[in-house]
Short mmCIF file of C-alpha atoms in Angstrom, two decimals:
data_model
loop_
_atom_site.label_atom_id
_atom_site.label_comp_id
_atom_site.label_asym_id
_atom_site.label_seq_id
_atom_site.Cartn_x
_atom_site.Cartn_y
_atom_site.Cartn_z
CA UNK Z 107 0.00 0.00 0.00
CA UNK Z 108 2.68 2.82 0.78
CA UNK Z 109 4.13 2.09 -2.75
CA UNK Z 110 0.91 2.93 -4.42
CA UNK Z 111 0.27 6.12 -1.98
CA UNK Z 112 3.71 7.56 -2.86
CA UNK Z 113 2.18 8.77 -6.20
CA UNK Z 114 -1.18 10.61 -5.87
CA UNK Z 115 -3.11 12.02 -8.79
CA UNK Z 116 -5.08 14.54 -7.74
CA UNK Z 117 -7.66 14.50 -11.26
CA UNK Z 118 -10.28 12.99 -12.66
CA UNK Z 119 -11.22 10.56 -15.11
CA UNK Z 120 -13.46 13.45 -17.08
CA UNK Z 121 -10.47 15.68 -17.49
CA UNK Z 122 -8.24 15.57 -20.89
CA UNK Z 123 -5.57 17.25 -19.04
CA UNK Z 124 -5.81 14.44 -16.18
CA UNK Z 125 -6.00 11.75 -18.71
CA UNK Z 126 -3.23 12.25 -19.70
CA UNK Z 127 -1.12 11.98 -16.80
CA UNK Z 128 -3.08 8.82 -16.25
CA UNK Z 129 -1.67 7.39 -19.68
CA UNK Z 130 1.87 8.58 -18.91
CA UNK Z 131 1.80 6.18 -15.84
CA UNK Z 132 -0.05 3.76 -17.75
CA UNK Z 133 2.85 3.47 -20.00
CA UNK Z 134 5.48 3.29 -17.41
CA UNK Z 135 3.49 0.83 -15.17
CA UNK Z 136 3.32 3.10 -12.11
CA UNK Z 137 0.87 2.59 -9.30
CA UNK Z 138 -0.80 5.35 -8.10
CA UNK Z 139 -3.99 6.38 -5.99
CA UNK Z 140 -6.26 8.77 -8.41
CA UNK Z 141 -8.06 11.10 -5.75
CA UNK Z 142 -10.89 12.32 -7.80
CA UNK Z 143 -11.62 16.12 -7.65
CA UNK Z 144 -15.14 17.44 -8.15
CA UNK Z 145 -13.24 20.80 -9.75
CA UNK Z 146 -16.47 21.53 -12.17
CA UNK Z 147 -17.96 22.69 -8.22
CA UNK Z 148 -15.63 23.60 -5.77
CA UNK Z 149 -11.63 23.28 -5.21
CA UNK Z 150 -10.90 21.53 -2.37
CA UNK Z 151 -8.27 22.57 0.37
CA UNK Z 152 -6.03 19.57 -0.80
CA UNK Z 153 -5.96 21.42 -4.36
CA UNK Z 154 -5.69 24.93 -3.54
CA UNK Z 155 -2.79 23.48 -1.11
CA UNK Z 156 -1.26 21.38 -3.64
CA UNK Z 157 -1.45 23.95 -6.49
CA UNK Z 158 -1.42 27.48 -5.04
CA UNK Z 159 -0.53 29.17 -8.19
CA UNK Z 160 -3.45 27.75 -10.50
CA UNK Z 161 -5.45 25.81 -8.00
CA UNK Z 162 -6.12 23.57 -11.15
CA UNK Z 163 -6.60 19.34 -12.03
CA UNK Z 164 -4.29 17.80 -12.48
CA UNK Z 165 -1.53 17.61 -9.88
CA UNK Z 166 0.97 14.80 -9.59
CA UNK Z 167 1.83 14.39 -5.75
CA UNK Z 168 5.16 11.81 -5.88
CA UNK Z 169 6.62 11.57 -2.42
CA UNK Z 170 4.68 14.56 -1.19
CA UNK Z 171 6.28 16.62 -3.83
CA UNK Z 172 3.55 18.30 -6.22
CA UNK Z 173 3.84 18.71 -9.98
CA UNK Z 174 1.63 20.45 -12.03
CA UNK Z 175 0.70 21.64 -15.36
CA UNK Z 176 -0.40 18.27 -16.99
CA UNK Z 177 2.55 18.49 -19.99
CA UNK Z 178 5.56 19.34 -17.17
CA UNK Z 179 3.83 16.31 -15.29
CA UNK Z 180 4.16 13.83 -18.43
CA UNK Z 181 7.79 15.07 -18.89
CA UNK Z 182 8.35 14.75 -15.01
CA UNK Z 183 6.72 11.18 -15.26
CA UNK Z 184 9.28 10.22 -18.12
CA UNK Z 185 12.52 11.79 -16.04
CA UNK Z 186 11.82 10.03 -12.89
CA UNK Z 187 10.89 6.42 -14.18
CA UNK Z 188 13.54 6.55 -16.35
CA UNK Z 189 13.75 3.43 -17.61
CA UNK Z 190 10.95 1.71 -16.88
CA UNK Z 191 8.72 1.31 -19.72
CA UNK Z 192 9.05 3.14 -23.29
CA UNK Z 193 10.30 6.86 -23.32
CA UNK Z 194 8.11 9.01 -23.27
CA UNK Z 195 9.70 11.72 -25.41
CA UNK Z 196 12.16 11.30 -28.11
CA UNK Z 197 15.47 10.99 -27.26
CA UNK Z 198 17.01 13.43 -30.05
CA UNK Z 199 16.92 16.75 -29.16
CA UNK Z 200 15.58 18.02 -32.45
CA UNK Z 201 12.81 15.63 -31.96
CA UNK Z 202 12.18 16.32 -28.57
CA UNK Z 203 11.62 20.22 -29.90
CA UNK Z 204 9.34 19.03 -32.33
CA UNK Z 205 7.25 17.58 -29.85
CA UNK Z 206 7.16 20.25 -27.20
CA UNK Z 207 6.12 22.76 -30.15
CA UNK Z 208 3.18 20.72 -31.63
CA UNK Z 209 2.35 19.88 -27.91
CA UNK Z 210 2.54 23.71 -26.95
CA UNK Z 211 0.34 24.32 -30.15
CA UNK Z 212 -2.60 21.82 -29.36
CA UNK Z 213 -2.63 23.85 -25.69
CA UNK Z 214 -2.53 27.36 -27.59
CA UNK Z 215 -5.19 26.09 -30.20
CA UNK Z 216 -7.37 25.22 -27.31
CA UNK Z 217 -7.14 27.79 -25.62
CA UNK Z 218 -7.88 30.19 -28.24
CA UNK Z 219 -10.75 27.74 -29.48
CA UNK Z 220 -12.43 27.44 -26.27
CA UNK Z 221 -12.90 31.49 -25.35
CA UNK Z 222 -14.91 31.25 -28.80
CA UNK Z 223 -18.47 31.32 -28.06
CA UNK Z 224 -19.60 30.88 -32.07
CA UNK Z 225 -19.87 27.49 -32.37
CA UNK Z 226 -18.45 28.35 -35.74
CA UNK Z 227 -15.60 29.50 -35.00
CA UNK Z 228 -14.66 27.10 -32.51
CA UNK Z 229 -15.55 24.39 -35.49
CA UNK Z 230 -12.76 26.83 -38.32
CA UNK Z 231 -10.28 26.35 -35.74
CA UNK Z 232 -10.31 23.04 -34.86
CA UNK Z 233 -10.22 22.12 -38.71
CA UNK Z 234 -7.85 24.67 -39.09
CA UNK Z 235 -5.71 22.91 -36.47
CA UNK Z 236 -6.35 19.42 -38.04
CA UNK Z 237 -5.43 20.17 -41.11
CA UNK Z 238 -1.91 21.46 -39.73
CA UNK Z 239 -1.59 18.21 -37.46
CA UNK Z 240 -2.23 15.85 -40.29
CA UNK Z 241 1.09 17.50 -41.73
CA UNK Z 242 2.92 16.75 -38.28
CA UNK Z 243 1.75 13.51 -38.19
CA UNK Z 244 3.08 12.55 -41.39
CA UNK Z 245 6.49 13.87 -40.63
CA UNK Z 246 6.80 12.57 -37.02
CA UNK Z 247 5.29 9.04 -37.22
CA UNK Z 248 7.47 8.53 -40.65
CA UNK Z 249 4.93 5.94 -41.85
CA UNK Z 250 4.83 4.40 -38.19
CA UNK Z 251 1.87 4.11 -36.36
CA UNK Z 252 1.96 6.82 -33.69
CA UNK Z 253 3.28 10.47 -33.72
CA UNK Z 254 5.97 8.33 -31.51
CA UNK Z 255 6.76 5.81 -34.24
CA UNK Z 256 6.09 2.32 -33.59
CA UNK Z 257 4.81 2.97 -29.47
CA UNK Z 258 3.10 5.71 -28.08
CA UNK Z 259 4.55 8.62 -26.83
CA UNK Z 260 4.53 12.41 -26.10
CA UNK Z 261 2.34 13.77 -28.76
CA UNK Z 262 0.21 11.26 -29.10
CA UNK Z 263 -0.88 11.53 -25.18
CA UNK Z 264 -0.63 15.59 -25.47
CA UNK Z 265 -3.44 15.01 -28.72
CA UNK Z 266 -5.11 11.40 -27.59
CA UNK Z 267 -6.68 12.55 -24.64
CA UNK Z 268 -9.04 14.98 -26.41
CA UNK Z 269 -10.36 12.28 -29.07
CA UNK Z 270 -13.39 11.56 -26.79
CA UNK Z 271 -14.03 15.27 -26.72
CA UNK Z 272 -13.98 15.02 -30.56
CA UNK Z 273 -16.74 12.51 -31.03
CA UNK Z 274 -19.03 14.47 -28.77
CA UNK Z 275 -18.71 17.55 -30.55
CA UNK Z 276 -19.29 15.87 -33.75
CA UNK Z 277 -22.61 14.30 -31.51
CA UNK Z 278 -23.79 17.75 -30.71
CA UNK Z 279 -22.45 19.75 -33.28
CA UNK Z 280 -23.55 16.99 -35.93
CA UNK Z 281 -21.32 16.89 -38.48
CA UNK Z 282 -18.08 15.24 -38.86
CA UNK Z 283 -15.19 16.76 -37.66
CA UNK Z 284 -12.32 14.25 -37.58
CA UNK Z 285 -13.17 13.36 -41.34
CA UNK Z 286 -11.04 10.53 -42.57
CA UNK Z 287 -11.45 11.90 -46.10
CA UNK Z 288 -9.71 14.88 -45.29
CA UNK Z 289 -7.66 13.94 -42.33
CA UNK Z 290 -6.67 9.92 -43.51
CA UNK Z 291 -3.58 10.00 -41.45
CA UNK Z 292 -5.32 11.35 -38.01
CA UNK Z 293 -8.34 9.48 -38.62
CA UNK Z 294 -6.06 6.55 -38.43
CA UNK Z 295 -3.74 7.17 -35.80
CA UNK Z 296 -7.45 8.30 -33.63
CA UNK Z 297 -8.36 4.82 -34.05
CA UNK Z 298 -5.53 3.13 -33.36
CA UNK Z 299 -4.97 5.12 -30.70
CA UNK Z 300 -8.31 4.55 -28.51
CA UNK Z 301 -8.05 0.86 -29.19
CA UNK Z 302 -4.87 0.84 -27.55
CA UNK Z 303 -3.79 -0.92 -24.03
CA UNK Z 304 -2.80 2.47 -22.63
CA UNK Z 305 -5.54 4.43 -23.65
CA UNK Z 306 -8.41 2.35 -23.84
CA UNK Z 307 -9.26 1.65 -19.83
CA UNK Z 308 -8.20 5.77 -19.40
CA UNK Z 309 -10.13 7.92 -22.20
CA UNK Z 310 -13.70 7.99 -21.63
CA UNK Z 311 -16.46 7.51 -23.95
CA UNK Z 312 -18.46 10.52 -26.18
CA UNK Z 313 -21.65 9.09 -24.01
CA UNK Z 314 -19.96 9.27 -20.56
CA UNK Z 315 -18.95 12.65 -21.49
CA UNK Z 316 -21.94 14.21 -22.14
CA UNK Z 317 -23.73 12.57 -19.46
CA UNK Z 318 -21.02 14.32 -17.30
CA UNK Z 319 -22.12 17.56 -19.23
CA UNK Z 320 -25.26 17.18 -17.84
CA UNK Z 321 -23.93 16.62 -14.44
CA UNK Z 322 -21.81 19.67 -14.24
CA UNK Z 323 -24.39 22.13 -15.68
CA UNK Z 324 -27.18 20.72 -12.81
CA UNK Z 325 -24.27 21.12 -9.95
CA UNK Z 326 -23.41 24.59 -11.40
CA UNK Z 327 -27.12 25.44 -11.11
CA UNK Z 328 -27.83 24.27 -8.16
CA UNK Z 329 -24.54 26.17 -6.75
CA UNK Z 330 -26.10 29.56 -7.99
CA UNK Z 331 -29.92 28.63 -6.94
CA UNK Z 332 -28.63 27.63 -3.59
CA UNK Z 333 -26.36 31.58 -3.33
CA UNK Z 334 -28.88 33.35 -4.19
CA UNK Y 123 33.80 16.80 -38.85
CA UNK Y 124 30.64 18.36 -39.57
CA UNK Y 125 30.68 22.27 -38.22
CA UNK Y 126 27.71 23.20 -35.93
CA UNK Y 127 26.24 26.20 -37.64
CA UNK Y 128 23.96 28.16 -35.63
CA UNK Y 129 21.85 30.87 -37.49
CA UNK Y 130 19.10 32.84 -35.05
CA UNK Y 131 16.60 35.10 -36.92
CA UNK Y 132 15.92 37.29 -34.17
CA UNK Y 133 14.70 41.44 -32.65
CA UNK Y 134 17.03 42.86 -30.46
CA UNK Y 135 14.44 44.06 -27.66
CA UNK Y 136 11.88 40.96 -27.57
CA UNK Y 137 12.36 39.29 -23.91
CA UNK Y 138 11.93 36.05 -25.86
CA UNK Y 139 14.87 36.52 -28.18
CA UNK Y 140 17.49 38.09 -25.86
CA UNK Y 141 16.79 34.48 -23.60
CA UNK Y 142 17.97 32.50 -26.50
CA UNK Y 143 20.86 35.04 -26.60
CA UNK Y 144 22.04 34.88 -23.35
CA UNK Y 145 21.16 31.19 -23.66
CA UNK Y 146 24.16 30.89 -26.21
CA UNK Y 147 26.16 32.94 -24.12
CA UNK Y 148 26.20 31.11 -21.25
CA UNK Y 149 27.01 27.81 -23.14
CA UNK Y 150 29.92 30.31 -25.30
CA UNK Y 151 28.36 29.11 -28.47
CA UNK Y 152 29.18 31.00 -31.60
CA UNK Y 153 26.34 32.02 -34.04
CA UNK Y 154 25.48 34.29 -36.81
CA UNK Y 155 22.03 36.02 -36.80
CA UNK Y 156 19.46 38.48 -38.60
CA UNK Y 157 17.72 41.48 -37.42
CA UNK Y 158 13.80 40.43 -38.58
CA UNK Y 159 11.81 43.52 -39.86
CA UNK Y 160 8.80 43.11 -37.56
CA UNK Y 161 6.83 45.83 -38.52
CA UNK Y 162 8.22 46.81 -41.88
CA UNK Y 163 8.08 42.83 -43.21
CA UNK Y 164 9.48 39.67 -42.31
CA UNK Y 165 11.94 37.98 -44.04
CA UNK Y 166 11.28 34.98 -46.69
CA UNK Y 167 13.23 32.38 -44.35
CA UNK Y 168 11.27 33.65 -40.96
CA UNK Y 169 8.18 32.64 -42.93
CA UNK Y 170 9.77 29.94 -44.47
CA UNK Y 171 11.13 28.06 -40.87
CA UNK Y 172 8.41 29.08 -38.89
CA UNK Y 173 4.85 29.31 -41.07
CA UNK Y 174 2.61 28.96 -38.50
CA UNK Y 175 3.57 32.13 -36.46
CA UNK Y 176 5.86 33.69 -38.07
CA UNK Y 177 7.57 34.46 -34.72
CA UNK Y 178 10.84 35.28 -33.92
CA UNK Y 179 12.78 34.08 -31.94
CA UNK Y 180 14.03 30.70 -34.73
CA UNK Y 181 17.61 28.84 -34.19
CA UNK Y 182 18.04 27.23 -37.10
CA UNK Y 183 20.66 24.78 -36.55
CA UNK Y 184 22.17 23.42 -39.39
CA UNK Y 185 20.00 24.54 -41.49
CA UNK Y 186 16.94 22.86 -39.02
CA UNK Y 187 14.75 25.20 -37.48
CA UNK Y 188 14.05 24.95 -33.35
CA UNK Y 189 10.65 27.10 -32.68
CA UNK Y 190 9.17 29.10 -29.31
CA UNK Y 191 12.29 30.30 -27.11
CA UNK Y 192 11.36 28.36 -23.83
CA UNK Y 193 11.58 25.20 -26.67
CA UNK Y 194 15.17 26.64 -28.14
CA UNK Y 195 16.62 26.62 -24.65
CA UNK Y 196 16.17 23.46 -23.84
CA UNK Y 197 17.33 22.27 -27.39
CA UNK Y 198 20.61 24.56 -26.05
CA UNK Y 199 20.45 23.01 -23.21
CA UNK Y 200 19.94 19.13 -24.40
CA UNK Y 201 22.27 19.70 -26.95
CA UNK Y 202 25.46 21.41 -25.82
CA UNK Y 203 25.64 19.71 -22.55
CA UNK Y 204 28.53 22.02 -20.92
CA UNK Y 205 27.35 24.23 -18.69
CA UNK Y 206 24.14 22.65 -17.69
CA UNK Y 207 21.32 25.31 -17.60
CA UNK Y 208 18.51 22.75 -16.23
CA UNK Y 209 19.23 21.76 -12.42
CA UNK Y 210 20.16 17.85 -12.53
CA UNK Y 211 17.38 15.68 -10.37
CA UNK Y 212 13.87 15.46 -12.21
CA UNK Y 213 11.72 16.93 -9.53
CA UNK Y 214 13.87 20.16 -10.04
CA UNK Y 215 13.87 20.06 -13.84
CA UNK Y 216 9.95 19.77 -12.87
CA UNK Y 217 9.65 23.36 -10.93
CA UNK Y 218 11.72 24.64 -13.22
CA UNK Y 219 9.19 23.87 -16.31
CA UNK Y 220 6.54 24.71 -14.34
CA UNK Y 221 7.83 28.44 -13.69
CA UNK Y 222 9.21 28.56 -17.35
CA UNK Y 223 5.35 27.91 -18.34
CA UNK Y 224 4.32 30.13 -16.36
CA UNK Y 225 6.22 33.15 -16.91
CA UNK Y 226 5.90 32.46 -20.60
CA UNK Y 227 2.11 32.76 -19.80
CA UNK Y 228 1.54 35.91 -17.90
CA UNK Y 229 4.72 38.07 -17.75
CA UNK Y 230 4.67 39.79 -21.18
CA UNK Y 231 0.87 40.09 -21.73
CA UNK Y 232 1.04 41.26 -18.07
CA UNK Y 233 2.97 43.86 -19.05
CA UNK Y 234 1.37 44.71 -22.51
CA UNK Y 235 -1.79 45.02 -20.25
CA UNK Y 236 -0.01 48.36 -18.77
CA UNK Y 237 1.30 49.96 -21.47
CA UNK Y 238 -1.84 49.04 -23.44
CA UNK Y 239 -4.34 50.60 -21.36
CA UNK Y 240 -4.55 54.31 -19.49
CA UNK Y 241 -7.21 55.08 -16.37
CA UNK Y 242 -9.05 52.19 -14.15
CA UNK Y 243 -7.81 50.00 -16.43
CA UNK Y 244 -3.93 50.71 -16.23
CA UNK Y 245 -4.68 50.67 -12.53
CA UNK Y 246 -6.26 47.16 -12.90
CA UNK Y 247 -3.31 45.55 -15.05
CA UNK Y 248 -0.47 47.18 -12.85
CA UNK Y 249 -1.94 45.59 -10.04
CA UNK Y 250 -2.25 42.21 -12.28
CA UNK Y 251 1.34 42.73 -12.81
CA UNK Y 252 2.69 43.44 -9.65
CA UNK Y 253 0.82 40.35 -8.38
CA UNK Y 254 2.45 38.24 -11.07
CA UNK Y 255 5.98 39.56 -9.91
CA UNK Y 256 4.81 38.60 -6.08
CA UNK Y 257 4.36 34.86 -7.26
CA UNK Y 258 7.35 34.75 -8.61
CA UNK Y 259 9.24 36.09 -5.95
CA UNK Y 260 7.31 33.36 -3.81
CA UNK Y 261 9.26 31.05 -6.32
CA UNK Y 262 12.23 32.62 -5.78
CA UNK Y 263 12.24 32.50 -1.88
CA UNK Y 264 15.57 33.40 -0.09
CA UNK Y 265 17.79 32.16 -2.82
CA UNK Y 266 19.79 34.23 -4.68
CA UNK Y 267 18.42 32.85 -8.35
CA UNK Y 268 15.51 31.29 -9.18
CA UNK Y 269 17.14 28.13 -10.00
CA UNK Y 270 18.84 28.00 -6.25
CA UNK Y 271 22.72 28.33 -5.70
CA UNK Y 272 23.56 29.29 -9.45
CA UNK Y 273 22.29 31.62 -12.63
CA UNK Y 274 20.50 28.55 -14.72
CA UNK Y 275 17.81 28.19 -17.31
CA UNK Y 276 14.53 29.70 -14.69
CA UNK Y 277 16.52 33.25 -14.71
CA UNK Y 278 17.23 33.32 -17.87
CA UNK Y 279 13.42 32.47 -19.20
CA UNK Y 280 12.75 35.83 -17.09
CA UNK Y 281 15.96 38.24 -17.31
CA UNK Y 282 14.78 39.57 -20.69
CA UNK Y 283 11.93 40.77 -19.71
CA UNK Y 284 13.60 42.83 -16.91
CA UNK Y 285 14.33 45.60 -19.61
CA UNK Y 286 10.15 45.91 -20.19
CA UNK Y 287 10.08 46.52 -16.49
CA UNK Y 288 11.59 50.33 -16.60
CA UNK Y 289 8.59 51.29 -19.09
CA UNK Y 290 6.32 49.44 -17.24
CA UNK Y 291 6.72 51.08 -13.93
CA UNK Y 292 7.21 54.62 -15.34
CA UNK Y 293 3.53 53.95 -17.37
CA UNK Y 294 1.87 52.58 -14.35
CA UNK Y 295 3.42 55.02 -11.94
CA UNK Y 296 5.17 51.57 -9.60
CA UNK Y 297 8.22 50.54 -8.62
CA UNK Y 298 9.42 46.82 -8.50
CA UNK Y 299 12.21 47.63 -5.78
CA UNK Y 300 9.45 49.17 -3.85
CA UNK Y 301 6.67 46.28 -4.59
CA UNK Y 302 8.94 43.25 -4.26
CA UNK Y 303 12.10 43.99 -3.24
CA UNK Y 304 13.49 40.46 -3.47
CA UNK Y 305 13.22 40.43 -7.19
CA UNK Y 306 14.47 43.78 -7.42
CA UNK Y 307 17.59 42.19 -5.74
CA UNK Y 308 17.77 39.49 -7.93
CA UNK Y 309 17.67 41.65 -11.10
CA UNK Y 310 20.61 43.33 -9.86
CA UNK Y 311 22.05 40.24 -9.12
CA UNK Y 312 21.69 38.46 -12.49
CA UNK Y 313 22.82 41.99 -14.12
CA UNK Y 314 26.52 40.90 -12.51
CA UNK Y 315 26.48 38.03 -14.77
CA UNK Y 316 28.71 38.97 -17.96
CA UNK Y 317 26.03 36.99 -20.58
CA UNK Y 318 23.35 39.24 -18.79
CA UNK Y 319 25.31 42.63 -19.07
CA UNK Y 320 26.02 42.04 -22.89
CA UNK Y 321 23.10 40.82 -24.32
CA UNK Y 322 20.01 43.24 -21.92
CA UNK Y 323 19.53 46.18 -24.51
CA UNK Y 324 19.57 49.42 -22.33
CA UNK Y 325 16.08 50.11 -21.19
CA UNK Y 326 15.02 53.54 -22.85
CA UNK Y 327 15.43 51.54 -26.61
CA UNK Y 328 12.61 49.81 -25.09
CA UNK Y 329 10.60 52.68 -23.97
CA UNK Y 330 10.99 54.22 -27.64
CA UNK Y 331 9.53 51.23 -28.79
CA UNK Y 332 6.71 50.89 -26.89
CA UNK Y 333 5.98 54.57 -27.19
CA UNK Y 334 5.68 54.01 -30.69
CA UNK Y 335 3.02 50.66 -29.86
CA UNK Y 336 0.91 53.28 -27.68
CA UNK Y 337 0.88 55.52 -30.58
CA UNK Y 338 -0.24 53.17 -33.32
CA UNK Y 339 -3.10 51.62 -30.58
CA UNK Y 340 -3.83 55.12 -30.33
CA UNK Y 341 -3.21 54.91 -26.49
CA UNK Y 342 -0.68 58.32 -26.50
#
């Protein structure tokens, strides 16, 4: 028991950015205890305690030492089980920069994507961005199966863990956005991808998803009927 | 024996370039580089290495193109291994990333939020700032850098900005000595440092250029 309760994930199994920690230590076989956070209500004490600056999911706790920012976590994950399991990253440097900048420009996309309230604009720039990542997936997988060649790695976690995300935008939105007309090389690294060991216990559903949608929206409701 | 040839397309006053710079300093790397036109036009190989954002800072090296300064400095870093910028174990490589991502985040639009705005507003975003400089200097403790014992890669992700900082305080009427004192200290400190001293442009170039932003947001 104290082996497993050295490494704490304080996350949950609805967040992308949790998910992937959760594959990261997948891949390297480490046991830890996920301590789910409701963080669509309230943060709890442990959070704000563990991650003063952001107060955000997800936060690695390894020895009573917090990580966070879900990217530095996957990078901190790779560094301190060196060894055990695949790497993580690539180890030549050049590739390693590759990485971090496609990783870095999923995050920006996102982030830029998500203050959008148009639906259709949120839709131009997540084509927009698929279009550019089919090009990066051609050049980093080199004909391999994953952005990291024959086993998963970096980019394919930093990308993977939105996939479920995908499919229930496509549900609500209704129209196809992962197309595998336009996108062949995506669409087939996507499926790969969720049928794989790693990510297939990890990534939820579209369905559980949006049944968590309709979760959150009745908490934040109640929240505000019960302050005011 | 191939050569290492080392090319950065770069602007002498952006905080993100002059880390790279000092970056190449510290490891005593040679390199040639180009002054990019930022507002007059960029140059056909900016556009060409970096298509997406045609941002600088870009290291090409040999001939291969390393994008986003926090990215080029660890490529420095992972690839010329003498003097290491990154502290050794992985839990301080961790913080270090951490703070990297974070500064990258909210120091420069922190400060374009001053000189951007006049009123309530400038009130608002020098407080915004201020309070971004407190966290850090939470980060930075009782050390003397923010990477502990010795000048590594955490103070030089933040160093270049430290020239903004002059035309910040004298826009939002502030001063960082005054508000936190500890990083004051530690801009002095880092000032010492010979790559620091050479490669920080002196502070009113910056103010020129920024009084020439507020003019064309038609702000002054």
């Amino acid at each position: 028991m104290a082996k497993s309760a050295s490494v704490q994930l304080l996350g949950s199994w609805a967040s992308p950015f949790s998910n992937r920690v959760q594959l990261a230590l997948k891949l390297k076989s480490v046991e830890y205890e996920l301590v789910e956070e409701a963080f669509y209500v309230s943060k709890s004490d442990r959070l704000v305690k563990a991650n003063p600056v952001y107060q955000k999911i997800p936060v690695l706790i390894h020895d009573e030492k917090p990580v966070c920012e879900s990217l530095v976590i996957v990078e901190y994950i790779d560094e301190a089980w060196t060894g055990k399991g695949p790497s993580i990253l690539p180890s030549d440097p050049y590739e390693r920069a590759i990485a971090r900048f496609w990783a870095g420009y999923i995050d920006e996309k996102l982030e830029t994507a998500s203050g959008d309230e148009e639906k259709f604009a949120v839709v131009g720039k997540v084509l927009e961005g698929f279009a550019l990542l089919e090009e990066a997936f051609a050049k980093c997988s080199k004909g391999k199966a994953f952005f990291g060649g024959d086993e998963v790695g970096y980019l394919d976690i930093a990308l993977g863990c939105f996939l479920g995300w995908v499919k229930v935008a496509e549900i609500i939105g209704g129209g196809k956005l992962l197309d595998e007309s336009k996108f062949p090389g995506l669409a087939g690294w996507a499926e790969r991808f969720l049928s794989h060991d790693v990510a297939k216990d990890i990534l939820p559903d579209a369905l559980k998803i949006l049944e968590f949608f309709g979760k959150v929206q009745a908490a934040r409701a109640a929240a505000t009927t019960a302050a005011e | 024996m191939s050569k290492d040839e080392l090319f950065l397309l770069d602007f002498g006053l952006s905080p993100f370039c002059i880390r790279v710079r000092i970056a190449l300093a510290e490891k005593g790397l040679q390199y040639k580089g180009q002054e990019e036109d930022l507002f007059g036009g960029k140059s056909e190989l900016l556009q060409k290495s970096n298509p997406i954002y045609e941002k600088v800072p870009v290291l090409l090296h040999n001939g291969k193109p390393i994008l986003e300064s926090t990215n080029i400095v660890y490529y420095i870093d992972e690839t010329f291994a003498s003097p290491p910028l990154l502290p050794a174990c992985s839990y301080g490589r961790s913080r270090a990333r951490f703070w990297a991502d974070f500064i990258d985040k909210k120091v420069f639009d922190g400060g374009a939020a001053i000189w951007r705005s006049k009123g309530d507003e400038l009130e608002l975003a020098k407080n915004e700032f201020i309070d971004i400089l407190k966290k850090l200097e939470g980060a930075l403790g009782d050390k003397d850098y923010l990477g502990g014992e010795k000048f590594g890669f955490l103070d030089i992700v933040l160093i270049g900005s430290s020239s903004w900082f002059p035309t910040y305080e004298r826009i939002g009427g502030f001063k960082i000595e005054d508000e936190c004192p500890k990083i004051g200290a530690w801009i002095k400190r880092c000032k010492g440092r010979e790559s620091v001293a050479k490669t920080l442009p002196e502070p009113h170039k910056v103010c020129e250029l920024v009084g020439m932003l507020r003019k064309m947001h038609g702000i002054e």
